[in-house]
Amino acid sequence: MADHATPNLPSRDFLKTERFYSKLGFAASYRSGHWLILESGGMTLEFFPWPDLVPEQNNHSCCLRLDDLDAMVENIRAAGLPEAREGIPRLVPPQRDISGLTIAYLIDPDGTLLRLVQNPSSL
C-alpha cells in the first residue's frame, strides 16, 4: 500500500454521518462504537464520536482532491443539499480560486468543512 493520509473528523451520530455520506457515494468499511471509516474510490474519511459537538463552532476541515469535481458536485446536488453561503449542511458551488484551482465547499451536518478541489490535469 502506498503512503497515504486519512482525515479524522468529528461525528455527533455515526448513523447520521453514514447516511449523509452514503448519498455522496461513500460506504462504511469499518464501524464500531468508537470509530467509523467511510470510503469512496481512493478517498477515506475516518470519524470519531463527538456527541456534544456544536456544528456552528466546529473548526475541523479537510481537502478532497478529485479527478472529477463535477461528478462529486452532481452527487451532492442529487442528495438535495442547498447551495448557499450560510447554513448547515450546504454546498458552495465550484469556482476558480486565486490559486488557479477550481474548488467547491461542502459543509456536512456536523459543521465540518470539506474543500473539494479539482485535480489539475497535469498531475
PDB file of C-alpha atoms in Angstrom:
ATOM      1  CA  MET A   1       0.000   0.000   0.000  1.00  0.00           C
ATOM      2  CA  ALA A   2       1.250   3.477  -0.861  1.00  0.00           C
ATOM      3  CA  ASP A   3       1.711   6.056   1.867  1.00  0.00           C
ATOM      4  CA  HIS A   4      -1.484   7.979   2.417  1.00  0.00           C
ATOM      5  CA  ALA A   5      -3.301  10.143   4.949  1.00  0.00           C
ATOM      6  CA  THR A   6      -6.880   9.989   6.153  1.00  0.00           C
ATOM      7  CA  PRO A   7      -8.634  12.898   7.814  1.00  0.00           C
ATOM      8  CA  ASN A   8     -10.128  12.244  11.252  1.00  0.00           C
ATOM      9  CA  LEU A   9     -13.379  14.167  11.570  1.00  0.00           C
ATOM     10  CA  PRO A  10     -15.963  14.562  14.335  1.00  0.00           C
ATOM     11  CA  SER A  11     -19.416  12.996  14.242  1.00  0.00           C
ATOM     12  CA  ARG A  12     -22.294  13.641  16.601  1.00  0.00           C
ATOM     13  CA  ASP A  13     -24.020  10.455  15.424  1.00  0.00           C
ATOM     14  CA  PHE A  14     -22.320   7.754  13.337  1.00  0.00           C
ATOM     15  CA  LEU A  15     -25.581   6.545  11.808  1.00  0.00           C
ATOM     16  CA  LYS A  16     -26.499  10.038  10.605  1.00  0.00           C
ATOM     17  CA  THR A  17     -22.962  10.625   9.349  1.00  0.00           C
ATOM     18  CA  GLU A  18     -23.020   7.359   7.423  1.00  0.00           C
ATOM     19  CA  ARG A  19     -26.430   8.151   5.903  1.00  0.00           C
ATOM     20  CA  PHE A  20     -25.300  11.612   4.820  1.00  0.00           C
ATOM     21  CA  TYR A  21     -22.071  10.455   3.184  1.00  0.00           C
ATOM     22  CA  SER A  22     -23.673   7.386   1.594  1.00  0.00           C
ATOM     23  CA  LYS A  23     -25.716   9.799  -0.554  1.00  0.00           C
ATOM     24  CA  LEU A  24     -22.382  11.161  -1.788  1.00  0.00           C
ATOM     25  CA  GLY A  25     -21.046   7.736  -2.768  1.00  0.00           C
ATOM     26  CA  PHE A  26     -19.253   6.706   0.439  1.00  0.00           C
ATOM     27  CA  ALA A  27     -19.719   3.320   2.103  1.00  0.00           C
ATOM     28  CA  ALA A  28     -18.686   2.108   5.541  1.00  0.00           C
ATOM     29  CA  SER A  29     -15.627  -0.124   5.596  1.00  0.00           C
ATOM     30  CA  TYR A  30     -15.410  -0.156   9.408  1.00  0.00           C
ATOM     31  CA  ARG A  31     -17.812   0.717  12.177  1.00  0.00           C
ATOM     32  CA  SER A  32     -17.630   0.386  15.952  1.00  0.00           C
ATOM     33  CA  GLY A  33     -18.924   2.446  18.832  1.00  0.00           C
ATOM     34  CA  HIS A  34     -15.685   4.429  18.783  1.00  0.00           C
ATOM     35  CA  TRP A  35     -14.744   4.764  15.111  1.00  0.00           C
ATOM     36  CA  LEU A  36     -16.324   4.966  11.660  1.00  0.00           C
ATOM     37  CA  ILE A  37     -14.443   4.665   8.378  1.00  0.00           C
ATOM     38  CA  LEU A  38     -16.110   5.621   5.098  1.00  0.00           C
ATOM     39  CA  GLU A  39     -14.613   5.062   1.670  1.00  0.00           C
ATOM     40  CA  SER A  40     -15.323   6.102  -1.896  1.00  0.00           C
ATOM     41  CA  GLY A  41     -12.876   5.238  -4.640  1.00  0.00           C
ATOM     42  CA  GLY A  42      -9.469   6.209  -3.294  1.00  0.00           C
ATOM     43  CA  MET A  43     -10.849   8.501  -0.595  1.00  0.00           C
ATOM     44  CA  THR A  44     -11.114   7.555   3.067  1.00  0.00           C
ATOM     45  CA  LEU A  45     -12.780   9.591   5.803  1.00  0.00           C
ATOM     46  CA  GLU A  46     -12.465   8.496   9.421  1.00  0.00           C
ATOM     47  CA  PHE A  47     -14.838   9.731  12.116  1.00  0.00           C
ATOM     48  CA  PHE A  48     -14.589   9.822  15.878  1.00  0.00           C
ATOM     49  CA  PRO A  49     -17.548  10.369  18.216  1.00  0.00           C
ATOM     50  CA  TRP A  50     -18.223  13.863  19.499  1.00  0.00           C
ATOM     51  CA  PRO A  51     -21.863  13.801  20.614  1.00  0.00           C
ATOM     52  CA  ASP A  52     -21.749  17.280  22.189  1.00  0.00           C
ATOM     53  CA  LEU A  53     -20.239  18.990  19.142  1.00  0.00           C
ATOM     54  CA  VAL A  54     -21.881  22.290  18.232  1.00  0.00           C
ATOM     55  CA  PRO A  55     -21.826  22.382  14.393  1.00  0.00           C
ATOM     56  CA  GLU A  56     -21.608  26.187  14.263  1.00  0.00           C
ATOM     57  CA  GLN A  57     -18.444  26.027  16.402  1.00  0.00           C
ATOM     58  CA  ASN A  58     -16.773  23.156  14.530  1.00  0.00           C
ATOM     59  CA  ASN A  59     -13.432  24.159  13.005  1.00  0.00           C
ATOM     60  CA  HIS A  60     -12.464  20.757  11.552  1.00  0.00           C
ATOM     61  CA  SER A  61     -11.761  20.618   7.839  1.00  0.00           C
ATOM     62  CA  CYS A  62     -10.049  18.629   5.130  1.00  0.00           C
ATOM     63  CA  CYS A  63      -9.435  18.657   1.385  1.00  0.00           C
ATOM     64  CA  LEU A  64     -10.685  16.046  -1.024  1.00  0.00           C
ATOM     65  CA  ARG A  65      -8.630  16.230  -4.197  1.00  0.00           C
ATOM     66  CA  LEU A  66     -10.753  14.940  -7.031  1.00  0.00           C
ATOM     67  CA  ASP A  67     -10.170  13.909 -10.626  1.00  0.00           C
ATOM     68  CA  ASP A  68     -13.859  14.657 -11.353  1.00  0.00           C
ATOM     69  CA  LEU A  69     -15.116  17.520  -9.219  1.00  0.00           C
ATOM     70  CA  ASP A  70     -18.207  17.881 -11.412  1.00  0.00           C
ATOM     71  CA  ALA A  71     -19.331  14.320 -10.635  1.00  0.00           C
ATOM     72  CA  MET A  72     -18.960  14.904  -6.886  1.00  0.00           C
ATOM     73  CA  VAL A  73     -20.905  18.167  -7.104  1.00  0.00           C
ATOM     74  CA  GLU A  74     -23.682  16.396  -9.029  1.00  0.00           C
ATOM     75  CA  ASN A  75     -23.856  13.726  -6.279  1.00  0.00           C
ATOM     76  CA  ILE A  76     -24.142  16.484  -3.666  1.00  0.00           C
ATOM     77  CA  ARG A  77     -26.868  18.262  -5.616  1.00  0.00           C
ATOM     78  CA  ALA A  78     -28.733  14.975  -6.140  1.00  0.00           C
ATOM     79  CA  ALA A  79     -28.608  14.452  -2.357  1.00  0.00           C
ATOM     80  CA  GLY A  80     -30.600  17.670  -2.025  1.00  0.00           C
ATOM     81  CA  LEU A  81     -28.064  19.866  -0.265  1.00  0.00           C
ATOM     82  CA  PRO A  82     -28.787  23.555  -0.601  1.00  0.00           C
ATOM     83  CA  GLU A  83     -26.348  25.738  -2.490  1.00  0.00           C
ATOM     84  CA  ALA A  84     -25.770  28.624  -0.122  1.00  0.00           C
ATOM     85  CA  ARG A  85     -23.181  30.754   1.640  1.00  0.00           C
ATOM     86  CA  GLU A  86     -24.752  30.086   5.056  1.00  0.00           C
ATOM     87  CA  GLY A  87     -26.425  27.172   6.802  1.00  0.00           C
ATOM     88  CA  ILE A  88     -25.530  23.621   7.765  1.00  0.00           C
ATOM     89  CA  PRO A  89     -25.297  21.443   5.719  1.00  0.00           C
ATOM     90  CA  ARG A  90     -24.640  23.258   2.446  1.00  0.00           C
ATOM     91  CA  LEU A  91     -22.705  23.319  -0.798  1.00  0.00           C
ATOM     92  CA  VAL A  92     -20.831  26.337  -2.089  1.00  0.00           C
ATOM     93  CA  PRO A  93     -20.617  25.666  -5.858  1.00  0.00           C
ATOM     94  CA  PRO A  94     -17.272  25.317  -7.631  1.00  0.00           C
ATOM     95  CA  GLN A  95     -15.374  28.425  -8.507  1.00  0.00           C
ATOM     96  CA  ARG A  96     -11.892  29.295  -9.697  1.00  0.00           C
ATOM     97  CA  ASP A  97      -9.737  30.126  -6.673  1.00  0.00           C
ATOM     98  CA  ILE A  98      -6.947  32.718  -6.599  1.00  0.00           C
ATOM     99  CA  SER A  99      -4.575  29.716  -6.689  1.00  0.00           C
ATOM    100  CA  GLY A 100      -5.909  28.830 -10.141  1.00  0.00           C
ATOM    101  CA  LEU A 101      -7.592  25.678  -8.808  1.00  0.00           C
ATOM    102  CA  THR A 102     -11.326  25.036  -9.042  1.00  0.00           C
ATOM    103  CA  ILE A 103     -12.754  24.428  -5.568  1.00  0.00           C
ATOM    104  CA  ALA A 104     -16.215  23.745  -4.144  1.00  0.00           C
ATOM    105  CA  TYR A 105     -17.007  23.732  -0.439  1.00  0.00           C
ATOM    106  CA  LEU A 106     -19.171  21.224   1.392  1.00  0.00           C
ATOM    107  CA  ILE A 107     -20.274  21.744   4.980  1.00  0.00           C
ATOM    108  CA  ASP A 108     -21.525  18.467   6.449  1.00  0.00           C
ATOM    109  CA  PRO A 109     -24.291  18.179   9.084  1.00  0.00           C
ATOM    110  CA  ASP A 110     -21.707  18.394  11.887  1.00  0.00           C
ATOM    111  CA  GLY A 111     -20.262  21.629  10.523  1.00  0.00           C
ATOM    112  CA  THR A 112     -17.071  20.094   9.107  1.00  0.00           C
ATOM    113  CA  LEU A 113     -15.708  21.896   6.030  1.00  0.00           C
ATOM    114  CA  LEU A 114     -14.641  19.710   3.118  1.00  0.00           C
ATOM    115  CA  ARG A 115     -12.793  21.552   0.372  1.00  0.00           C
ATOM    116  CA  LEU A 116     -13.482  19.749  -2.896  1.00  0.00           C
ATOM    117  CA  VAL A 117     -10.512  20.502  -5.123  1.00  0.00           C
ATOM    118  CA  GLN A 118     -10.349  19.607  -8.821  1.00  0.00           C
ATOM    119  CA  ASN A 119      -7.026  17.935  -9.533  1.00  0.00           C
ATOM    120  CA  PRO A 120      -5.106  19.771 -12.232  1.00  0.00           C
ATOM    121  CA  SER A 121      -4.944  17.714 -15.412  1.00  0.00           C
ATOM    122  CA  SER A 122      -1.141  17.870 -15.312  1.00  0.00           C
ATOM    123  CA  LEU A 123      -0.940  15.845 -12.055  1.00  0.00           C
TER     124      LEU A 123
END
